[in-house]
Amino acid sequence: MAGSLKRRSRRNIDNIADDTQKVPVIKTLNDTNVSSDIEIYAKEVLNALIADSLPPTPNNFSLYFDRLLEDKSENVRKQIHDMLELEESNDTETTIELEKSLKQGFSSIKNILNTTANLYKNMSLMTKILEKRKEELAKDPEISEAIGIVSILEGDVSKLNSILKTQSVQMKNSYDATAKIVKSVENETIFDNKFGVYNKRYLLTKIEQEIELISKFNHPSSLIMIELSKTLKQNITNEKALTLMTRTIARLLLKTSRRSDIVAHYGNGVFAMLLKHTDIPSAKKASERLCDLVSNSNFFLADREIQLRISIGITDIDTRHSVEEIVVSAMNAVEKAYESKKLDYAVSLRAK
């Protein structure tokens, strides 16, 4: 895929992310001793978590680690990123690769079944051809010996056809059993193979978890929904081109998102980003920057150069509403964005 879901975290953080809770930082990092820098910076991250009354869990530490790193020099950021790349162990990436391998394996099994079925059909066709030739020879009484040979050959082909039919049935039964297993696994997958991001199931699970965290620690988080502009989709009738454009949007979302953000395909070409510890003003700034980034990424269709455009809906995540209500609110914001001629994003908040 175009950039793994975790390794895309080692990005140029200046592109899009806005911190919702800036804390004073200690400007003691230097550009020469990265090991020492890591120690100082780790203490700084820990102090920031404590100052914001958040427990120093691995997830929170990782989130603040990325956020506060934005204030450091480019050289320090690069050094720290390089060190993290060397030691990073990514369970999510491993899971995704296993999911991809499983789907590819199932596809291969399906191809084997189709090939076997075609072979069986060809053998049946050969049996019919032999019968026809036998009838033609029977019309000439002088070639009775040839008729005997054809009869023997017909019997041999019939036996082979019977064996192949039995094996085809056995293979189909194995295929059906494998299909049930794959379907069961797919119900637990977290990866959208088509667009290279997380899937809807994983997104909804993460939103539900974020609601629980907000109830405990009372921090702001936001959800944004993104889709290709309706005007653009109406003007492009080529389905393949629209799919390629949508994949381009997915790659840009991965490229510009933070490690703490969840980028997922919600369905029908609509994407979502769960922005943890991000209030509405910061989500608006992130959306504005994302719209600018996409509009500067042109798409070439044959001899035409098409300017990509997206529409974004923004909503907050709170403990008073369900996951479904939050998602619907974000989708309503997308529709609201179409009403504005000046902005490609809009905010929709639910009644408290």
Short mmCIF file of C-alpha atoms in Angstrom, two decimals:
data_model
loop_
_atom_site.label_atom_id
_atom_site.label_comp_id
_atom_site.label_asym_id
_atom_site.label_seq_id
_atom_site.Cartn_x
_atom_site.Cartn_y
_atom_site.Cartn_z
CA MET A 1 0.00 0.00 0.00
CA ALA A 2 1.00 3.61 -0.39
CA GLY A 3 2.65 4.11 2.96
CA SER A 4 1.83 1.86 5.88
CA LEU A 5 -0.66 2.91 8.49
CA LYS A 6 1.98 3.29 11.15
CA ARG A 7 5.04 4.30 9.23
CA ARG A 8 3.16 7.11 7.63
CA SER A 9 3.36 8.60 11.12
CA ARG A 10 6.98 9.50 10.42
CA ARG A 11 5.82 12.36 8.27
CA ASN A 12 6.50 16.03 7.88
CA ILE A 13 4.37 17.08 10.82
CA ASP A 14 4.34 20.71 9.70
CA ASN A 15 1.90 19.91 6.90
CA ILE A 16 -1.43 19.72 8.67
CA ALA A 17 -1.61 19.00 12.39
CA ASP A 18 -2.60 21.65 14.91
CA ASP A 19 -2.16 21.08 18.62
CA THR A 20 -5.17 21.73 20.73
CA GLN A 21 -3.25 22.08 23.96
CA LYS A 22 0.09 23.81 23.58
CA VAL A 23 2.37 23.61 26.60
CA PRO A 24 5.60 25.45 27.33
CA VAL A 25 8.55 23.53 25.95
CA ILE A 26 12.11 23.38 27.16
CA LYS A 27 14.44 24.58 24.43
CA THR A 28 17.38 22.51 25.56
CA LEU A 29 17.57 20.01 22.73
CA ASN A 30 20.67 20.21 20.59
CA ASP A 31 21.41 18.94 17.10
CA THR A 32 24.51 16.92 17.89
CA ASN A 33 23.69 14.36 20.58
CA VAL A 34 20.47 12.61 19.69
CA SER A 35 20.66 10.10 22.57
CA SER A 36 20.79 12.92 25.08
CA ASP A 37 18.06 14.73 23.16
CA ILE A 38 15.77 11.72 23.47
CA GLU A 39 16.16 11.64 27.26
CA ILE A 40 15.45 15.35 27.64
CA TYR A 41 12.55 15.21 25.25
CA ALA A 42 10.99 12.16 26.94
CA LYS A 43 10.96 14.05 30.25
CA GLU A 44 9.39 17.02 28.50
CA VAL A 45 6.62 14.85 27.07
CA LEU A 46 5.98 13.29 30.47
CA ASN A 47 5.75 16.72 32.11
CA ALA A 48 3.28 17.85 29.45
CA LEU A 49 1.05 14.84 30.11
CA ILE A 50 1.08 15.49 33.84
CA ALA A 51 0.35 19.19 33.27
CA ASP A 52 -2.73 18.24 31.23
CA SER A 53 -3.87 15.70 33.86
CA LEU A 54 -3.50 12.78 31.49
CA PRO A 55 -2.11 9.40 32.56
CA PRO A 56 1.27 8.62 30.95
CA THR A 57 -0.01 5.54 29.13
CA PRO A 58 1.85 4.35 25.98
CA ASN A 59 -0.88 5.74 23.72
CA ASN A 60 -0.99 9.14 25.40
CA PHE A 61 2.79 9.32 25.51
CA SER A 62 2.97 8.49 21.80
CA LEU A 63 0.35 11.10 20.99
CA TYR A 64 2.13 13.88 22.89
CA PHE A 65 5.51 12.69 21.65
CA ASP A 66 4.45 13.51 18.09
CA ARG A 67 2.66 16.73 19.00
CA LEU A 68 5.45 18.36 20.98
CA LEU A 69 8.04 17.32 18.43
CA GLU A 70 6.56 19.93 16.09
CA ASP A 71 8.26 22.66 18.13
CA LYS A 72 11.72 21.22 17.63
CA SER A 73 14.19 22.03 14.89
CA GLU A 74 13.97 20.14 11.63
CA ASN A 75 17.31 18.47 12.26
CA VAL A 76 16.27 17.19 15.69
CA ARG A 77 12.98 15.91 14.30
CA LYS A 78 14.80 14.03 11.58
CA GLN A 79 17.29 12.51 14.00
CA ILE A 80 14.58 11.34 16.37
CA HIS A 81 12.45 9.98 13.54
CA ASP A 82 15.42 8.05 12.15
CA MET A 83 16.09 6.51 15.56
CA LEU A 84 12.45 5.53 16.00
CA GLU A 85 12.34 3.93 12.56
CA LEU A 86 15.21 1.61 13.53
CA GLU A 87 13.50 0.31 16.65
CA GLU A 88 9.87 0.43 15.64
CA SER A 89 7.92 -2.82 15.95
CA ASN A 90 4.53 -2.53 14.35
CA ASP A 91 1.87 -5.07 15.30
CA THR A 92 -0.75 -3.25 13.24
CA GLU A 93 1.34 -3.52 10.08
CA THR A 94 1.83 -7.23 10.72
CA THR A 95 -1.92 -7.70 11.10
CA ILE A 96 -2.58 -5.83 7.88
CA GLU A 97 -0.03 -7.90 5.96
CA LEU A 98 -1.63 -11.08 7.31
CA GLU A 99 -5.05 -9.87 6.18
CA LYS A 100 -3.70 -9.11 2.70
CA SER A 101 -1.99 -12.51 2.48
CA LEU A 102 -5.16 -14.28 3.59
CA LYS A 103 -7.24 -12.53 0.93
CA GLN A 104 -4.65 -13.27 -1.74
CA GLY A 105 -4.56 -16.92 -0.69
CA PHE A 106 -8.34 -17.17 -0.86
CA SER A 107 -8.26 -15.57 -4.31
CA SER A 108 -5.76 -18.20 -5.45
CA ILE A 109 -7.98 -20.99 -4.16
CA LYS A 110 -10.89 -19.49 -6.08
CA ASN A 111 -8.80 -19.42 -9.25
CA ILE A 112 -7.88 -23.09 -8.79
CA LEU A 113 -11.56 -23.96 -8.43
CA ASN A 114 -12.45 -22.01 -11.58
CA THR A 115 -9.67 -23.73 -13.53
CA THR A 116 -10.84 -27.15 -12.37
CA ALA A 117 -14.42 -26.31 -13.32
CA ASN A 118 -13.29 -25.28 -16.79
CA LEU A 119 -11.33 -28.51 -17.14
CA TYR A 120 -14.44 -30.50 -16.22
CA LYS A 121 -16.48 -28.58 -18.80
CA ASN A 122 -13.87 -29.30 -21.48
CA MET A 123 -13.90 -33.01 -20.65
CA SER A 124 -17.69 -33.04 -20.92
CA LEU A 125 -17.42 -31.32 -24.26
CA MET A 126 -14.87 -33.92 -25.43
CA THR A 127 -17.30 -36.70 -24.50
CA LYS A 128 -20.00 -35.12 -26.63
CA ILE A 129 -17.59 -34.74 -29.56
CA LEU A 130 -16.65 -38.43 -29.34
CA GLU A 131 -20.30 -39.42 -29.34
CA LYS A 132 -20.88 -37.30 -32.42
CA ARG A 133 -17.90 -38.80 -34.26
CA LYS A 134 -19.09 -42.29 -33.32
CA GLU A 135 -22.48 -41.58 -34.86
CA GLU A 136 -20.80 -40.32 -38.02
CA LEU A 137 -18.66 -43.47 -38.32
CA ALA A 138 -21.67 -45.72 -37.74
CA LYS A 139 -23.13 -44.53 -41.02
CA ASP A 140 -20.27 -46.26 -42.90
CA PRO A 141 -20.37 -50.04 -42.33
CA GLU A 142 -16.87 -50.52 -43.78
CA ILE A 143 -15.11 -48.85 -40.85
CA SER A 144 -16.45 -50.94 -37.96
CA GLU A 145 -12.93 -51.29 -36.55
CA ALA A 146 -12.66 -47.50 -36.15
CA ILE A 147 -16.01 -47.49 -34.38
CA GLY A 148 -14.64 -50.01 -31.86
CA ILE A 149 -11.60 -47.83 -31.18
CA VAL A 150 -13.79 -44.77 -30.69
CA SER A 151 -16.01 -46.74 -28.31
CA ILE A 152 -13.01 -47.72 -26.21
CA LEU A 153 -11.75 -44.13 -26.19
CA GLU A 154 -15.20 -42.93 -25.25
CA GLY A 155 -15.23 -45.27 -22.28
CA ASP A 156 -11.82 -44.06 -21.12
CA VAL A 157 -12.85 -40.41 -21.41
CA SER A 158 -16.07 -41.16 -19.57
CA LYS A 159 -14.13 -42.71 -16.67
CA LEU A 160 -11.78 -39.73 -16.53
CA ASN A 161 -14.74 -37.39 -16.67
CA SER A 162 -16.38 -39.21 -13.75
CA ILE A 163 -13.20 -39.00 -11.66
CA LEU A 164 -12.78 -35.31 -12.45
CA LYS A 165 -16.41 -34.63 -11.54
CA THR A 166 -15.94 -36.27 -8.15
CA GLN A 167 -12.77 -34.27 -7.50
CA SER A 168 -14.49 -31.07 -8.59
CA VAL A 169 -17.24 -31.65 -6.03
CA GLN A 170 -14.64 -32.28 -3.32
CA MET A 171 -12.77 -29.12 -4.28
CA LYS A 172 -15.97 -27.08 -4.25
CA ASN A 173 -16.79 -28.36 -0.75
CA SER A 174 -13.28 -27.36 0.39
CA TYR A 175 -13.74 -23.97 -1.24
CA ASP A 176 -17.07 -23.40 0.51
CA ALA A 177 -15.51 -24.30 3.87
CA THR A 178 -12.60 -21.94 3.20
CA ALA A 179 -15.01 -19.19 2.17
CA LYS A 180 -16.78 -19.44 5.53
CA ILE A 181 -13.46 -19.14 7.37
CA VAL A 182 -12.39 -16.14 5.29
CA LYS A 183 -15.77 -14.49 5.82
CA SER A 184 -15.41 -14.98 9.55
CA VAL A 185 -11.94 -13.42 9.47
CA GLU A 186 -13.15 -10.53 7.32
CA ASN A 187 -15.68 -9.69 10.00
CA GLU A 188 -12.73 -9.01 12.31
CA THR A 189 -10.40 -7.24 9.87
CA ILE A 190 -9.23 -3.66 10.38
CA PHE A 191 -7.86 -2.91 6.92
CA ASP A 192 -9.49 -1.64 3.73
CA ASN A 193 -7.53 -3.34 0.98
CA LYS A 194 -8.90 -1.12 -1.80
CA PHE A 195 -7.72 2.21 -0.40
CA GLY A 196 -4.89 1.20 1.93
CA VAL A 197 -6.40 2.68 5.11
CA TYR A 198 -8.37 1.35 8.08
CA ASN A 199 -11.92 0.11 7.48
CA LYS A 200 -15.29 1.22 8.82
CA ARG A 201 -15.40 -1.42 11.53
CA TYR A 202 -12.08 -0.29 12.99
CA LEU A 203 -13.11 3.38 12.80
CA LEU A 204 -16.35 2.85 14.72
CA THR A 205 -14.50 0.84 17.36
CA LYS A 206 -11.95 3.63 17.81
CA ILE A 207 -14.65 6.30 18.08
CA GLU A 208 -16.37 4.26 20.77
CA GLN A 209 -13.08 3.90 22.65
CA GLU A 210 -12.44 7.64 22.32
CA ILE A 211 -15.85 8.40 23.85
CA GLU A 212 -14.89 6.28 26.86
CA LEU A 213 -11.55 8.09 27.19
CA ILE A 214 -13.24 11.49 26.98
CA SER A 215 -15.64 10.48 29.76
CA LYS A 216 -12.63 9.77 31.99
CA PHE A 217 -10.24 12.57 31.08
CA ASN A 218 -12.50 15.21 29.55
CA HIS A 219 -10.25 16.12 26.61
CA PRO A 220 -11.55 17.40 23.26
CA SER A 221 -11.53 15.20 20.15
CA SER A 222 -13.05 15.66 16.71
CA LEU A 223 -14.21 13.64 13.74
CA ILE A 224 -14.00 14.80 10.14
CA MET A 225 -15.54 13.11 7.09
CA ILE A 226 -13.97 13.67 3.67
CA GLU A 227 -15.19 12.95 0.16
CA LEU A 228 -14.49 14.06 -3.40
CA SER A 229 -16.46 17.17 -4.34
CA LYS A 230 -19.88 16.36 -5.79
CA THR A 231 -19.24 18.79 -8.63
CA LEU A 232 -16.07 16.91 -9.52
CA LYS A 233 -17.85 13.55 -9.40
CA GLN A 234 -20.65 14.83 -11.61
CA ASN A 235 -18.21 16.09 -14.22
CA ILE A 236 -16.18 12.86 -14.32
CA THR A 237 -18.20 9.94 -15.66
CA ASN A 238 -15.25 7.54 -15.89
CA GLU A 239 -15.62 5.19 -12.90
CA LYS A 240 -12.02 4.03 -13.10
CA ALA A 241 -10.79 7.63 -13.02
CA LEU A 242 -12.99 8.40 -10.01
CA THR A 243 -11.56 5.38 -8.20
CA LEU A 244 -8.00 6.55 -8.91
CA MET A 245 -8.86 10.04 -7.65
CA THR A 246 -10.34 8.58 -4.48
CA ARG A 247 -7.19 6.52 -3.93
CA THR A 248 -5.14 9.68 -4.37
CA ILE A 249 -7.20 11.31 -1.60
CA ALA A 250 -6.54 8.30 0.64
CA ARG A 251 -2.78 8.58 0.07
CA LEU A 252 -2.83 12.30 0.87
CA LEU A 253 -4.75 11.65 4.09
CA LEU A 254 -2.18 9.07 5.16
CA LYS A 255 0.70 11.31 4.21
CA THR A 256 -0.51 14.29 6.21
CA SER A 257 -2.05 12.61 9.25
CA ARG A 258 -0.43 12.26 12.62
CA ARG A 259 0.38 8.95 14.26
CA SER A 260 -2.45 9.49 16.73
CA ASP A 261 -5.01 10.13 13.97
CA ILE A 262 -7.15 7.30 12.62
CA VAL A 263 -7.64 7.42 8.84
CA ALA A 264 -10.36 5.08 7.60
CA HIS A 265 -12.59 4.39 4.62
CA TYR A 266 -16.17 4.75 5.85
CA GLY A 267 -17.70 3.51 2.60
CA ASN A 268 -18.60 4.58 -0.95
CA GLY A 269 -15.48 6.69 -1.29
CA VAL A 270 -16.10 8.60 1.95
CA PHE A 271 -13.16 8.78 4.36
CA ALA A 272 -12.97 9.69 8.02
CA MET A 273 -10.26 11.00 10.29
CA LEU A 274 -10.51 10.66 14.04
CA LEU A 275 -8.52 13.57 15.47
CA LYS A 276 -7.71 12.76 19.07
CA HIS A 277 -7.11 15.61 21.53
CA THR A 278 -8.23 18.09 18.87
CA ASP A 279 -10.92 20.72 19.44
CA ILE A 280 -13.16 22.19 16.75
CA PRO A 281 -11.00 25.28 15.97
CA SER A 282 -7.96 23.05 15.45
CA ALA A 283 -10.00 20.60 13.39
CA LYS A 284 -11.11 23.50 11.19
CA LYS A 285 -7.50 24.56 10.66
CA ALA A 286 -6.50 20.98 9.85
CA SER A 287 -9.39 20.72 7.38
CA GLU A 288 -8.45 23.99 5.72
CA ARG A 289 -4.88 22.86 5.25
CA LEU A 290 -6.02 19.48 3.94
CA CYS A 291 -8.31 21.18 1.39
CA ASP A 292 -5.40 23.35 0.25
CA LEU A 293 -3.12 20.34 -0.05
CA VAL A 294 -5.64 18.41 -2.14
CA SER A 295 -6.43 21.38 -4.39
CA ASN A 296 -2.72 21.68 -5.15
CA SER A 297 -2.55 18.01 -6.18
CA ASN A 298 -3.69 17.83 -9.78
CA PHE A 299 -4.88 14.64 -11.45
CA PHE A 300 -4.19 13.81 -15.10
CA LEU A 301 -6.91 12.06 -17.09
CA ALA A 302 -5.72 11.38 -20.65
CA ASP A 303 -4.77 14.85 -21.93
CA ARG A 304 -6.80 16.67 -19.26
CA GLU A 305 -5.41 18.12 -16.04
CA ILE A 306 -8.04 18.03 -13.32
CA GLN A 307 -7.81 19.95 -10.06
CA LEU A 308 -8.82 17.74 -7.16
CA ARG A 309 -11.28 19.10 -4.63
CA ILE A 310 -12.81 17.65 -1.50
CA SER A 311 -15.60 18.50 0.89
CA ILE A 312 -15.13 18.03 4.63
CA GLY A 313 -17.59 17.77 7.48
CA ILE A 314 -16.44 18.44 11.04
CA THR A 315 -18.04 17.48 14.33
CA ASP A 316 -17.00 17.02 17.92
CA ILE A 317 -16.94 13.79 19.91
CA ASP A 318 -18.70 13.86 23.25
CA THR A 319 -20.09 11.44 25.79
CA ARG A 320 -23.73 12.45 25.37
CA HIS A 321 -24.17 10.94 21.93
CA SER A 322 -23.67 7.55 20.36
CA VAL A 323 -21.12 6.66 17.70
CA GLU A 324 -23.87 6.63 15.07
CA GLU A 325 -25.08 10.10 16.05
CA ILE A 326 -21.55 11.48 15.88
CA VAL A 327 -20.98 10.00 12.42
CA VAL A 328 -24.34 11.32 11.17
CA SER A 329 -23.43 14.75 12.49
CA ALA A 330 -20.16 14.71 10.53
CA MET A 331 -21.98 13.59 7.38
CA ASN A 332 -24.50 16.40 7.84
CA ALA A 333 -21.57 18.79 8.02
CA VAL A 334 -20.37 17.49 4.63
CA GLU A 335 -23.74 18.38 3.11
CA LYS A 336 -23.56 21.74 4.84
CA ALA A 337 -20.15 22.34 3.26
CA TYR A 338 -21.72 22.15 -0.20
CA GLU A 339 -23.90 25.13 0.69
CA SER A 340 -20.85 27.35 1.18
CA LYS A 341 -19.22 28.80 -1.93
CA LYS A 342 -16.19 30.11 -0.05
CA LEU A 343 -15.24 27.12 2.10
CA ASP A 344 -14.89 23.42 1.35
CA TYR A 345 -15.59 22.44 4.95
CA ALA A 346 -18.31 23.03 7.53
CA VAL A 347 -19.05 22.23 11.16
CA SER A 348 -22.13 20.48 12.52
CA LEU A 349 -22.62 20.25 16.28
CA ARG A 350 -25.35 18.39 18.12
CA ALA A 351 -27.61 19.90 20.73
CA LYS A 352 -26.19 19.49 24.22
#
